Amino acid sequence: MLRVVKVRLYPDVQQQQSLAQAFGSCRWLWNYFLNLMNQTYQETGKGLSGYEVKKIIPQLKKEHEWLSLTYSQCLQQVCLNLGVAFNNFFEKRAKYPRFKSKYGKQSIQYPQNVKVSASLNLDPERSRRVKITDNQLILPKIGKVSAIIHREIEGKIKTVTITKSCSEQYFAAILFDDGQEKPESIAEGKAIGIDLGLTHFAITSNGSKFDNPRILNKHDKNLKIKQQQLSRKQKGSSNRNKARKKVARVHRKITNCREDFLHKLSRRIVNENQVIVVENLHVKGMMQNHCLAKSIQQVGWEMFCTMLKYKAENEGKIYQEVDRFFPSSKTCHVCLNQVGSLPLDIRFWTCGKCQATHDRDINAAINLRDEGLRILRLRSVQVLTSGTGDKAMKCGLGGFPHEQLHQEACRPEVSRSHRGRKKSTTALSVGQEADTVPSGQCG
């Protein structure tokens, strides 16, 4: 299974100059080949692949001797990364590749020939794979760079990406294969639904509420002062460069605080639960609301869901997303009655059918959990009917109460508003759902 460890680097003055040369060479090569691809397409109507532009590197080294100062495989990796960027664009996974600037984040990638030296207490079997001396990263044409390796790196190193942030901090992202198989997902344990918000960052189906730290607001005054100082500096001056670094340090502090909060909360939720259900939010569309755009941007919902997903998958747990059009807030989780409208200023409401009083956010989290269990139940039933019963029993919902599963499988279809939205969160119809449970057991 592939894993990544990000470590902090502390290069000396000479190594910083060598890294700056490598960053500049790779950046220049990226911009050169991107411009060449654009011109070739405009003239011939056909593009160039990463492997085709890779053959031009020896000729460029003869024209520009300073390219030979950079490790050759780093230059070759630039061509391959550019080809991957175009493939992601054509497959609509990313935007069109852009030219790189020397004022932003800098990076180079070593595909091989990088050694990691860490003073960690490893057993003899592991020490055969990783060289054990001081905390250092041995880079070709750079040398031994001091590093803080805080985790064990056991296995074969695939790639090492060296980055320099805008605040002039150096990091190394080490991708390695630990030789272990990815654990199978088994849903035997506790299930939880999570409703994300702004007043409270996360509300769980068991009634827990986690406050929104609002980290940007705590540093807003300091950030405003630093940005005002930057705006008064003359462009191109050394003082402006110093002011730019001050602004970058404030943003680095905000980013570190946000990631620390998200990592701790996601780790806690994954450790305590086996099935995690969240709503598939369309954050980009929600950012169109200019009244809430700043609050939505600083909260980090997408990053939190990404952390939940990969942490759950690495431990053999289930991460399930529910369609964003599912009316989790407007549906009573007791009798499944749906109200017509529920404005955002109403935080508590009473069901007109069963007279149950609900907290808006907790009720939404419970409905998300139930809907996620229903989707997983239907998925396991489909696997059972396809003739792979053993696999379905292994990855199904055997750990949940039998009555709860029948209730979720018989859950009626919830209607939608008349705005052209979907009427169901799954591809199955109500009749097909009812066939999964014996007749006479659904009330």
CSV table of N, CA, C and O in Angstrom, one decimal, residues 186-302:
chain,number,residue,atom,x,y,z
A,186,ILE,N,-15.0,-3.5,6.4
A,186,ILE,CA,-15.9,-4.4,7.1
A,186,ILE,C,-16.8,-3.4,7.9
A,186,ILE,O,-16.3,-2.7,8.8
A,187,ALA,N,-18.1,-3.5,7.8
A,187,ALA,CA,-19.0,-2.6,8.5
A,187,ALA,C,-19.6,-3.3,9.7
A,187,ALA,O,-20.8,-3.6,9.8
A,188,GLU,N,-18.7,-3.6,10.6
A,188,GLU,CA,-19.2,-4.2,11.9
A,188,GLU,C,-18.8,-3.3,13.0
A,188,GLU,O,-17.6,-3.4,13.5
A,189,GLY,N,-19.7,-2.5,13.5
A,189,GLY,CA,-19.4,-1.6,14.5
A,189,GLY,C,-20.3,-0.4,14.6
A,189,GLY,O,-21.5,-0.5,14.1
A,190,LYS,N,-19.9,0.7,15.1
A,190,LYS,CA,-20.7,1.8,15.3
A,190,LYS,C,-20.8,2.7,14.0
A,190,LYS,O,-19.8,2.9,13.3
A,191,ALA,N,-22.0,3.2,13.7
A,191,ALA,CA,-22.2,4.1,12.5
A,191,ALA,C,-22.5,5.5,13.0
A,191,ALA,O,-23.2,5.6,14.0
A,192,ILE,N,-22.0,6.4,12.3
A,192,ILE,CA,-22.3,7.8,12.7
A,192,ILE,C,-22.5,8.7,11.5
A,192,ILE,O,-22.0,8.4,10.4
A,193,GLY,N,-23.5,9.6,11.6
A,193,GLY,CA,-23.7,10.6,10.6
A,193,GLY,C,-23.2,12.0,11.0
A,193,GLY,O,-23.3,12.3,12.2
A,194,ILE,N,-22.7,12.7,10.0
A,194,ILE,CA,-22.0,14.0,10.3
A,194,ILE,C,-22.7,15.0,9.4
A,194,ILE,O,-22.7,14.9,8.2
A,195,ASP,N,-23.2,16.1,10.1
A,195,ASP,CA,-23.7,17.2,9.4
A,195,ASP,C,-22.8,18.4,9.6
A,195,ASP,O,-22.5,18.8,10.7
A,196,LEU,N,-22.3,19.0,8.5
A,196,LEU,CA,-21.3,20.0,8.5
A,196,LEU,C,-22.0,21.4,8.5
A,196,LEU,O,-23.0,21.5,7.7
A,197,GLY,N,-21.5,22.3,9.2
A,197,GLY,CA,-22.1,23.7,9.3
A,197,GLY,C,-21.1,24.7,9.6
A,197,GLY,O,-19.9,24.5,9.5
A,198,LEU,N,-21.6,25.9,9.8
A,198,LEU,CA,-20.8,27.1,10.1
A,198,LEU,C,-20.8,27.5,11.5
A,198,LEU,O,-19.7,27.8,12.1
A,199,THR,N,-21.9,27.6,12.2
A,199,THR,CA,-21.9,27.9,13.6
A,199,THR,C,-21.2,26.8,14.4
A,199,THR,O,-20.3,27.1,15.2
A,200,HIS,N,-21.6,25.6,14.2
A,200,HIS,CA,-20.9,24.4,14.6
A,200,HIS,C,-20.2,23.7,13.4
A,200,HIS,O,-20.9,23.5,12.4
A,201,PHE,N,-19.0,23.4,13.5
A,201,PHE,CA,-18.3,22.8,12.4
A,201,PHE,C,-18.9,21.5,12.0
A,201,PHE,O,-19.1,21.2,10.8
A,202,ALA,N,-19.1,20.6,13.0
A,202,ALA,CA,-19.6,19.3,12.8
A,202,ALA,C,-20.6,18.9,13.8
A,202,ALA,O,-20.4,19.2,15.0
A,203,ILE,N,-21.7,18.4,13.4
A,203,ILE,CA,-22.8,17.9,14.3
A,203,ILE,C,-23.0,16.4,14.0
A,203,ILE,O,-23.3,16.0,12.9
A,204,THR,N,-22.8,15.5,15.0
A,204,THR,CA,-22.9,14.1,14.8
A,204,THR,C,-24.3,13.6,15.2
A,204,THR,O,-25.1,14.3,15.9
A,205,SER,N,-24.6,12.4,14.7
A,205,SER,CA,-25.9,11.8,15.0
A,205,SER,C,-26.1,11.4,16.4
A,205,SER,O,-27.2,11.2,16.9
A,206,ASN,N,-25.0,11.3,17.2
A,206,ASN,CA,-25.1,11.0,18.6
A,206,ASN,C,-25.3,12.2,19.5
A,206,ASN,O,-25.3,12.1,20.7
A,207,GLY,N,-25.5,13.4,18.9
A,207,GLY,CA,-25.7,14.6,19.7
A,207,GLY,C,-24.5,15.4,19.9
A,207,GLY,O,-24.7,16.5,20.6
A,208,SER,N,-23.3,15.1,19.5
A,208,SER,CA,-22.1,15.9,19.8
A,208,SER,C,-22.0,17.0,18.8
A,208,SER,O,-22.3,16.8,17.6
A,209,LYS,N,-21.6,18.2,19.3
A,209,LYS,CA,-21.4,19.3,18.5
A,209,LYS,C,-20.0,19.9,18.7
A,209,LYS,O,-19.6,20.1,19.8
A,210,PHE,N,-19.3,20.1,17.5
A,210,PHE,CA,-17.9,20.6,17.6
A,210,PHE,C,-17.9,22.0,17.0
A,210,PHE,O,-18.4,22.2,15.9
A,211,ASP,N,-17.5,22.9,17.8
A,211,ASP,CA,-17.6,24.4,17.5
A,211,ASP,C,-16.6,24.7,16.3
A,211,ASP,O,-15.6,24.0,16.1
A,212,ASN,N,-17.0,25.6,15.5
A,212,ASN,CA,-16.2,26.1,14.4
A,212,ASN,C,-15.1,27.0,15.0
A,212,ASN,O,-15.3,28.0,15.7
A,213,PRO,N,-13.8,26.6,14.8
A,213,PRO,CA,-12.7,27.4,15.5
A,213,PRO,C,-12.6,28.8,14.9
A,213,PRO,O,-12.0,29.7,15.6
A,214,ARG,N,-13.0,29.1,13.7
A,214,ARG,CA,-12.9,30.4,13.0
A,214,ARG,C,-11.5,30.9,13.1
A,214,ARG,O,-11.3,32.0,13.7
A,215,ILE,N,-10.6,30.2,12.6
A,215,ILE,CA,-9.2,30.5,12.7
A,215,ILE,C,-8.8,31.8,12.0
A,215,ILE,O,-8.0,32.6,12.4
A,216,LEU,N,-9.4,32.0,10.8
A,216,LEU,CA,-9.1,33.2,10.1
A,216,LEU,C,-9.5,34.5,10.8
A,216,LEU,O,-8.8,35.5,10.7
A,217,ASN,N,-10.6,34.4,11.6
A,217,ASN,CA,-11.0,35.6,12.3
A,217,ASN,C,-10.0,36.0,13.4
A,217,ASN,O,-9.8,37.1,13.8
A,218,LYS,N,-9.3,35.0,14.0
A,218,LYS,CA,-8.4,35.2,15.0
A,218,LYS,C,-7.1,35.9,14.5
A,218,LYS,O,-6.5,36.6,15.2
A,219,HIS,N,-6.8,35.7,13.2
A,219,HIS,CA,-5.6,36.3,12.6
A,219,HIS,C,-6.0,37.4,11.6
A,219,HIS,O,-5.1,37.8,10.9
A,220,ASP,N,-7.2,37.8,11.6
A,220,ASP,CA,-7.7,38.7,10.6
A,220,ASP,C,-7.0,40.1,10.7
A,220,ASP,O,-6.6,40.7,9.8
A,221,LYS,N,-6.9,40.5,12.0
A,221,LYS,CA,-6.3,41.9,12.2
A,221,LYS,C,-4.9,41.9,11.9
A,221,LYS,O,-4.4,42.8,11.2
A,222,ASN,N,-4.1,40.9,12.3
A,222,ASN,CA,-2.7,40.8,11.9
A,222,ASN,C,-2.5,40.7,10.4
A,222,ASN,O,-1.6,41.3,9.8
A,223,LEU,N,-3.3,39.9,9.8
A,223,LEU,CA,-3.2,39.7,8.3
A,223,LEU,C,-3.5,41.0,7.6
A,223,LEU,O,-2.9,41.4,6.6
A,224,LYS,N,-4.5,41.8,8.1
A,224,LYS,CA,-4.9,43.1,7.5
A,224,LYS,C,-3.7,44.1,7.5
A,224,LYS,O,-3.4,44.8,6.6
A,225,ILE,N,-3.0,44.1,8.7
A,225,ILE,CA,-1.9,45.0,8.9
A,225,ILE,C,-0.8,44.7,7.9
A,225,ILE,O,-0.2,45.5,7.2
A,226,LYS,N,-0.5,43.4,7.8
A,226,LYS,CA,0.6,42.9,7.0
A,226,LYS,C,0.3,43.2,5.5
A,226,LYS,O,1.2,43.6,4.7
A,227,GLN,N,-0.9,43.0,5.1
A,227,GLN,CA,-1.3,43.2,3.7
A,227,GLN,C,-1.3,44.7,3.4
A,227,GLN,O,-1.0,45.1,2.2
A,228,GLN,N,-1.7,45.6,4.3
A,228,GLN,CA,-1.6,47.0,4.1
A,228,GLN,C,-0.1,47.5,3.9
A,228,GLN,O,0.2,48.3,3.1
A,229,GLN,N,0.8,46.9,4.7
A,229,GLN,CA,2.2,47.2,4.6
A,229,GLN,C,2.7,46.7,3.2
A,229,GLN,O,3.5,47.4,2.6
A,230,LEU,N,2.3,45.6,2.8
A,230,LEU,CA,2.7,45.1,1.5
A,230,LEU,C,2.2,46.0,0.3
A,230,LEU,O,2.9,46.2,-0.6
A,231,SER,N,1.0,46.5,0.4
A,231,SER,CA,0.4,47.3,-0.6
A,231,SER,C,1.1,48.6,-0.8
A,231,SER,O,1.1,49.3,-1.9
A,232,ARG,N,1.8,49.1,0.3
A,232,ARG,CA,2.5,50.4,0.2
A,232,ARG,C,3.9,50.3,-0.3
A,232,ARG,O,4.5,51.3,-0.6
A,233,LYS,N,4.4,49.1,-0.5
A,233,LYS,CA,5.8,48.9,-0.9
A,233,LYS,C,5.8,49.0,-2.5
A,233,LYS,O,4.9,48.6,-3.2
A,234,GLN,N,7.0,49.5,-3.0
A,234,GLN,CA,7.1,49.6,-4.4
A,234,GLN,C,7.4,48.3,-5.0
A,234,GLN,O,8.1,47.5,-4.5
A,235,LYS,N,6.8,48.0,-6.1
A,235,LYS,CA,6.9,46.8,-6.8
A,235,LYS,C,8.3,46.5,-7.3
A,235,LYS,O,8.9,47.4,-7.9
A,236,GLY,N,8.8,45.3,-7.0
A,236,GLY,CA,10.2,45.0,-7.4
A,236,GLY,C,11.2,45.3,-6.4
A,236,GLY,O,12.4,45.0,-6.6
A,237,SER,N,10.9,46.0,-5.3
A,237,SER,CA,11.9,46.4,-4.3
A,237,SER,C,12.1,45.2,-3.4
A,237,SER,O,11.3,44.3,-3.2
A,238,SER,N,13.2,45.3,-2.6
A,238,SER,CA,13.6,44.3,-1.6
A,238,SER,C,12.6,44.4,-0.4
A,238,SER,O,12.3,43.4,0.2
A,239,ASN,N,12.2,45.6,-0.1
A,239,ASN,CA,11.3,45.8,1.0
A,239,ASN,C,9.9,45.1,0.7
A,239,ASN,O,9.3,44.6,1.6
A,240,ARG,N,9.5,45.2,-0.5
A,240,ARG,CA,8.3,44.5,-0.9
A,240,ARG,C,8.4,43.0,-0.8
A,240,ARG,O,7.5,42.3,-0.3
A,241,ASN,N,9.6,42.5,-1.1
A,241,ASN,CA,9.8,41.1,-1.0
A,241,ASN,C,9.7,40.7,0.5
A,241,ASN,O,9.2,39.6,0.9
A,242,LYS,N,10.3,41.5,1.4
A,242,LYS,CA,10.2,41.2,2.8
A,242,LYS,C,8.8,41.3,3.3
A,242,LYS,O,8.4,40.4,4.2
A,243,ALA,N,8.0,42.3,2.9
A,243,ALA,CA,6.6,42.3,3.3
A,243,ALA,C,5.8,41.2,2.8
A,243,ALA,O,4.9,40.7,3.5
A,244,ARG,N,6.2,40.7,1.6
A,244,ARG,CA,5.4,39.5,1.1
A,244,ARG,C,5.7,38.3,1.9
A,244,ARG,O,4.8,37.5,2.1
A,245,LYS,N,6.9,38.1,2.4
A,245,LYS,CA,7.2,37.0,3.3
A,245,LYS,C,6.5,37.1,4.6
A,245,LYS,O,6.0,36.1,5.2
A,246,LYS,N,6.3,38.3,5.1
A,246,LYS,CA,5.5,38.5,6.4
A,246,LYS,C,4.0,38.1,6.2
A,246,LYS,O,3.5,37.4,7.0
A,247,VAL,N,3.5,38.4,5.0
A,247,VAL,CA,2.1,38.0,4.7
A,247,VAL,C,2.0,36.5,4.6
A,247,VAL,O,1.1,35.8,5.1
A,248,ALA,N,3.0,35.9,4.0
A,248,ALA,CA,3.1,34.4,3.8
A,248,ALA,C,3.2,33.7,5.1
A,248,ALA,O,2.6,32.6,5.3
A,249,ARG,N,3.9,34.3,6.1
A,249,ARG,CA,4.0,33.6,7.4
A,249,ARG,C,2.7,33.6,8.1
A,249,ARG,O,2.3,32.7,8.8
A,250,VAL,N,1.9,34.7,8.0
A,250,VAL,CA,0.6,34.7,8.6
A,250,VAL,C,-0.4,33.7,8.0
A,250,VAL,O,-1.1,32.9,8.7
A,251,HIS,N,-0.3,33.6,6.7
A,251,HIS,CA,-1.1,32.5,6.0
A,251,HIS,C,-0.6,31.1,6.4
A,251,HIS,O,-1.5,30.2,6.5
A,252,ARG,N,0.7,31.0,6.6
A,252,ARG,CA,1.2,29.7,7.0
A,252,ARG,C,0.6,29.3,8.4
A,252,ARG,O,0.3,28.2,8.7
A,253,LYS,N,0.6,30.3,9.3
A,253,LYS,CA,0.0,30.1,10.6
A,253,LYS,C,-1.4,29.7,10.6
A,253,LYS,O,-1.9,28.7,11.3
A,254,ILE,N,-2.2,30.3,9.7
A,254,ILE,CA,-3.6,30.0,9.6
A,254,ILE,C,-3.8,28.6,9.0
A,254,ILE,O,-4.6,27.8,9.5
A,255,THR,N,-3.0,28.3,8.0
A,255,THR,CA,-3.1,26.9,7.4
A,255,THR,C,-2.7,25.8,8.4
A,255,THR,O,-3.4,24.8,8.5
A,256,ASN,N,-1.7,26.1,9.2
A,256,ASN,CA,-1.2,25.0,10.2
A,256,ASN,C,-2.3,24.8,11.3
A,256,ASN,O,-2.6,23.7,11.7
A,257,CYS,N,-2.9,25.9,11.7
A,257,CYS,CA,-3.9,25.8,12.8
A,257,CYS,C,-5.2,25.1,12.2
A,257,CYS,O,-5.7,24.2,12.9
A,258,ARG,N,-5.5,25.4,11.0
A,258,ARG,CA,-6.7,24.7,10.4
A,258,ARG,C,-6.4,23.2,10.2
A,258,ARG,O,-7.3,22.4,10.5
A,259,GLU,N,-5.3,22.9,9.7
A,259,GLU,CA,-5.0,21.5,9.4
A,259,GLU,C,-4.8,20.7,10.7
A,259,GLU,O,-5.2,19.5,10.8
A,260,ASP,N,-4.3,21.3,11.8
A,260,ASP,CA,-4.2,20.7,13.1
A,260,ASP,C,-5.6,20.3,13.6
A,260,ASP,O,-5.8,19.2,14.1
A,261,PHE,N,-6.5,21.3,13.5
A,261,PHE,CA,-7.9,21.0,14.0
A,261,PHE,C,-8.6,19.9,13.2
A,261,PHE,O,-9.2,19.0,13.8
A,262,LEU,N,-8.4,20.0,11.9
A,262,LEU,CA,-9.1,19.0,11.0
A,262,LEU,C,-8.5,17.6,11.2
A,262,LEU,O,-9.2,16.6,11.2
A,263,HIS,N,-7.2,17.5,11.4
A,263,HIS,CA,-6.5,16.2,11.6
A,263,HIS,C,-7.0,15.6,12.9
A,263,HIS,O,-7.3,14.4,13.0
A,264,LYS,N,-7.0,16.4,13.9
A,264,LYS,CA,-7.4,15.8,15.3
A,264,LYS,C,-8.8,15.4,15.3
A,264,LYS,O,-9.2,14.3,15.8
A,265,LEU,N,-9.7,16.2,14.7
A,265,LEU,CA,-11.1,15.8,14.7
A,265,LEU,C,-11.4,14.6,13.8
A,265,LEU,O,-12.2,13.7,14.2
A,266,SER,N,-10.8,14.6,12.6
A,266,SER,CA,-11.0,13.4,11.8
A,266,SER,C,-10.5,12.1,12.4
A,266,SER,O,-11.1,11.1,12.3
A,267,ARG,N,-9.3,12.2,13.0
A,267,ARG,CA,-8.7,11.1,13.6
A,267,ARG,C,-9.6,10.6,14.8
A,267,ARG,O,-9.8,9.3,14.9
A,268,ARG,N,-10.2,11.5,15.5
A,268,ARG,CA,-11.1,11.0,16.6
A,268,ARG,C,-12.3,10.3,16.1
A,268,ARG,O,-12.7,9.3,16.6
A,269,ILE,N,-12.9,10.9,15.0
A,269,ILE,CA,-14.1,10.3,14.5
A,269,ILE,C,-13.8,8.9,13.9
A,269,ILE,O,-14.6,8.0,14.1
A,270,VAL,N,-12.7,8.8,13.2
A,270,VAL,CA,-12.4,7.5,12.6
A,270,VAL,C,-12.1,6.5,13.6
A,270,VAL,O,-12.4,5.3,13.5
A,271,ASN,N,-11.4,6.8,14.7
A,271,ASN,CA,-11.1,5.9,15.7
A,271,ASN,C,-12.3,5.4,16.5
A,271,ASN,O,-12.3,4.2,17.0
A,272,GLU,N,-13.3,6.2,16.6
A,272,GLU,CA,-14.5,5.8,17.4
A,272,GLU,C,-15.6,5.2,16.6
A,272,GLU,O,-16.6,4.7,17.2
A,273,ASN,N,-15.5,5.2,15.3
A,273,ASN,CA,-16.7,4.7,14.5
A,273,ASN,C,-16.1,3.8,13.4
A,273,ASN,O,-15.0,3.9,13.0
A,274,GLN,N,-17.1,2.9,12.9
A,274,GLN,CA,-16.7,2.0,11.8
A,274,GLN,C,-17.3,2.5,10.5
A,274,GLN,O,-16.7,2.3,9.4
A,275,VAL,N,-18.5,3.1,10.5
A,275,VAL,CA,-19.2,3.6,9.3
A,275,VAL,C,-19.4,5.1,9.5
A,275,VAL,O,-20.0,5.5,10.5
A,276,ILE,N,-18.9,5.9,8.6
A,276,ILE,CA,-18.9,7.3,8.6
A,276,ILE,C,-19.7,7.8,7.4
A,276,ILE,O,-19.3,7.5,6.3
A,277,VAL,N,-20.8,8.5,7.7
A,277,VAL,CA,-21.7,9.0,6.6
A,277,VAL,C,-21.7,10.6,6.7
A,277,VAL,O,-21.9,11.1,7.7
A,278,VAL,N,-21.4,11.2,5.5
A,278,VAL,CA,-21.4,12.6,5.4
A,278,VAL,C,-22.2,13.0,4.2
A,278,VAL,O,-22.6,12.1,3.3
A,279,GLU,N,-22.5,14.3,4.0
A,279,GLU,CA,-23.2,14.8,2.8
A,279,GLU,C,-22.3,15.2,1.8
A,279,GLU,O,-21.2,15.8,2.1
A,280,ASN,N,-22.6,14.9,0.5
A,280,ASN,CA,-21.7,15.3,-0.6
A,280,ASN,C,-22.0,16.8,-0.9
A,280,ASN,O,-22.9,17.1,-1.8
A,281,LEU,N,-21.3,17.7,-0.3
A,281,LEU,CA,-21.6,19.1,-0.5
A,281,LEU,C,-20.9,19.6,-1.8
A,281,LEU,O,-19.9,19.2,-2.1
A,282,HIS,N,-21.6,20.6,-2.4
A,282,HIS,CA,-21.1,21.3,-3.6
A,282,HIS,C,-20.6,22.6,-3.1
A,282,HIS,O,-21.2,23.6,-3.2
A,283,VAL,N,-19.3,22.6,-2.6
A,283,VAL,CA,-18.7,23.7,-2.0
A,283,VAL,C,-18.5,24.9,-3.0
A,283,VAL,O,-18.7,26.0,-2.7
A,284,LYS,N,-18.2,24.5,-4.2
A,284,LYS,CA,-17.9,25.5,-5.3
A,284,LYS,C,-19.2,26.3,-5.5
A,284,LYS,O,-19.2,27.5,-5.7
A,285,GLY,N,-20.3,25.6,-5.6
A,285,GLY,CA,-21.6,26.3,-5.8
A,285,GLY,C,-22.0,27.1,-4.6
A,285,GLY,O,-22.6,28.2,-4.8
A,286,MET,N,-21.8,26.6,-3.4
A,286,MET,CA,-22.1,27.4,-2.2
A,286,MET,C,-21.3,28.6,-2.1
A,286,MET,O,-21.7,29.6,-1.4
A,287,MET,N,-20.1,28.7,-2.7
A,287,MET,CA,-19.3,29.9,-2.6
A,287,MET,C,-19.9,31.0,-3.4
A,287,MET,O,-19.4,32.2,-3.3
A,288,GLN,N,-20.9,30.8,-4.2
A,288,GLN,CA,-21.5,31.8,-5.0
A,288,GLN,C,-22.3,32.7,-4.1
A,288,GLN,O,-22.7,33.9,-4.5
A,289,ASN,N,-22.7,32.3,-2.9
A,289,ASN,CA,-23.4,33.2,-2.0
A,289,ASN,C,-22.3,34.1,-1.3
A,289,ASN,O,-21.5,33.7,-0.5
A,290,HIS,N,-22.3,35.3,-1.7
A,290,HIS,CA,-21.3,36.3,-1.3
A,290,HIS,C,-21.4,36.6,0.2
A,290,HIS,O,-20.5,37.1,0.7
A,291,CYS,N,-22.6,36.4,0.8
A,291,CYS,CA,-22.7,36.7,2.2
A,291,CYS,C,-22.0,35.6,3.0
A,291,CYS,O,-21.5,35.9,4.2
A,292,LEU,N,-21.9,34.4,2.5
A,292,LEU,CA,-21.3,33.3,3.3
A,292,LEU,C,-20.0,32.8,2.7
A,292,LEU,O,-19.4,31.8,3.2
A,293,ALA,N,-19.5,33.4,1.6
A,293,ALA,CA,-18.4,32.9,0.9
A,293,ALA,C,-17.1,32.8,1.7
A,293,ALA,O,-16.4,31.8,1.7
A,294,LYS,N,-16.9,33.9,2.5
A,294,LYS,CA,-15.6,34.0,3.3
A,294,LYS,C,-15.7,32.9,4.4
A,294,LYS,O,-14.7,32.2,4.7
A,295,SER,N,-16.9,32.7,5.0
A,295,SER,CA,-17.0,31.8,6.1
A,295,SER,C,-16.9,30.3,5.6
A,295,SER,O,-16.2,29.5,6.2
A,296,ILE,N,-17.4,30.1,4.4
A,296,ILE,CA,-17.3,28.7,3.8
A,296,ILE,C,-15.9,28.4,3.4
A,296,ILE,O,-15.4,27.3,3.5
A,297,GLN,N,-15.2,29.5,2.9
A,297,GLN,CA,-13.8,29.2,2.4
A,297,GLN,C,-12.9,28.9,3.6
A,297,GLN,O,-12.0,28.1,3.4
A,298,GLN,N,-13.0,29.5,4.7
A,298,GLN,CA,-12.1,29.3,5.8
A,298,GLN,C,-12.4,28.1,6.6
A,298,GLN,O,-11.5,27.6,7.4
A,299,VAL,N,-13.6,27.5,6.5
A,299,VAL,CA,-14.0,26.4,7.3
A,299,VAL,C,-13.3,25.1,6.9
A,299,VAL,O,-13.0,24.2,7.8
A,300,GLY,N,-13.1,24.8,5.7
A,300,GLY,CA,-12.4,23.6,5.2
A,300,GLY,C,-13.2,22.3,5.2
A,300,GLY,O,-12.7,21.3,5.7
A,301,TRP,N,-14.4,22.4,4.7
A,301,TRP,CA,-15.2,21.2,4.6
A,301,TRP,C,-14.6,20.1,3.7
A,301,TRP,O,-14.6,18.9,4.1
A,302,GLU,N,-14.2,20.5,2.5
A,302,GLU,CA,-13.7,19.5,1.6
A,302,GLU,C,-12.4,18.9,2.1
A,302,GLU,O,-12.2,17.6,1.9
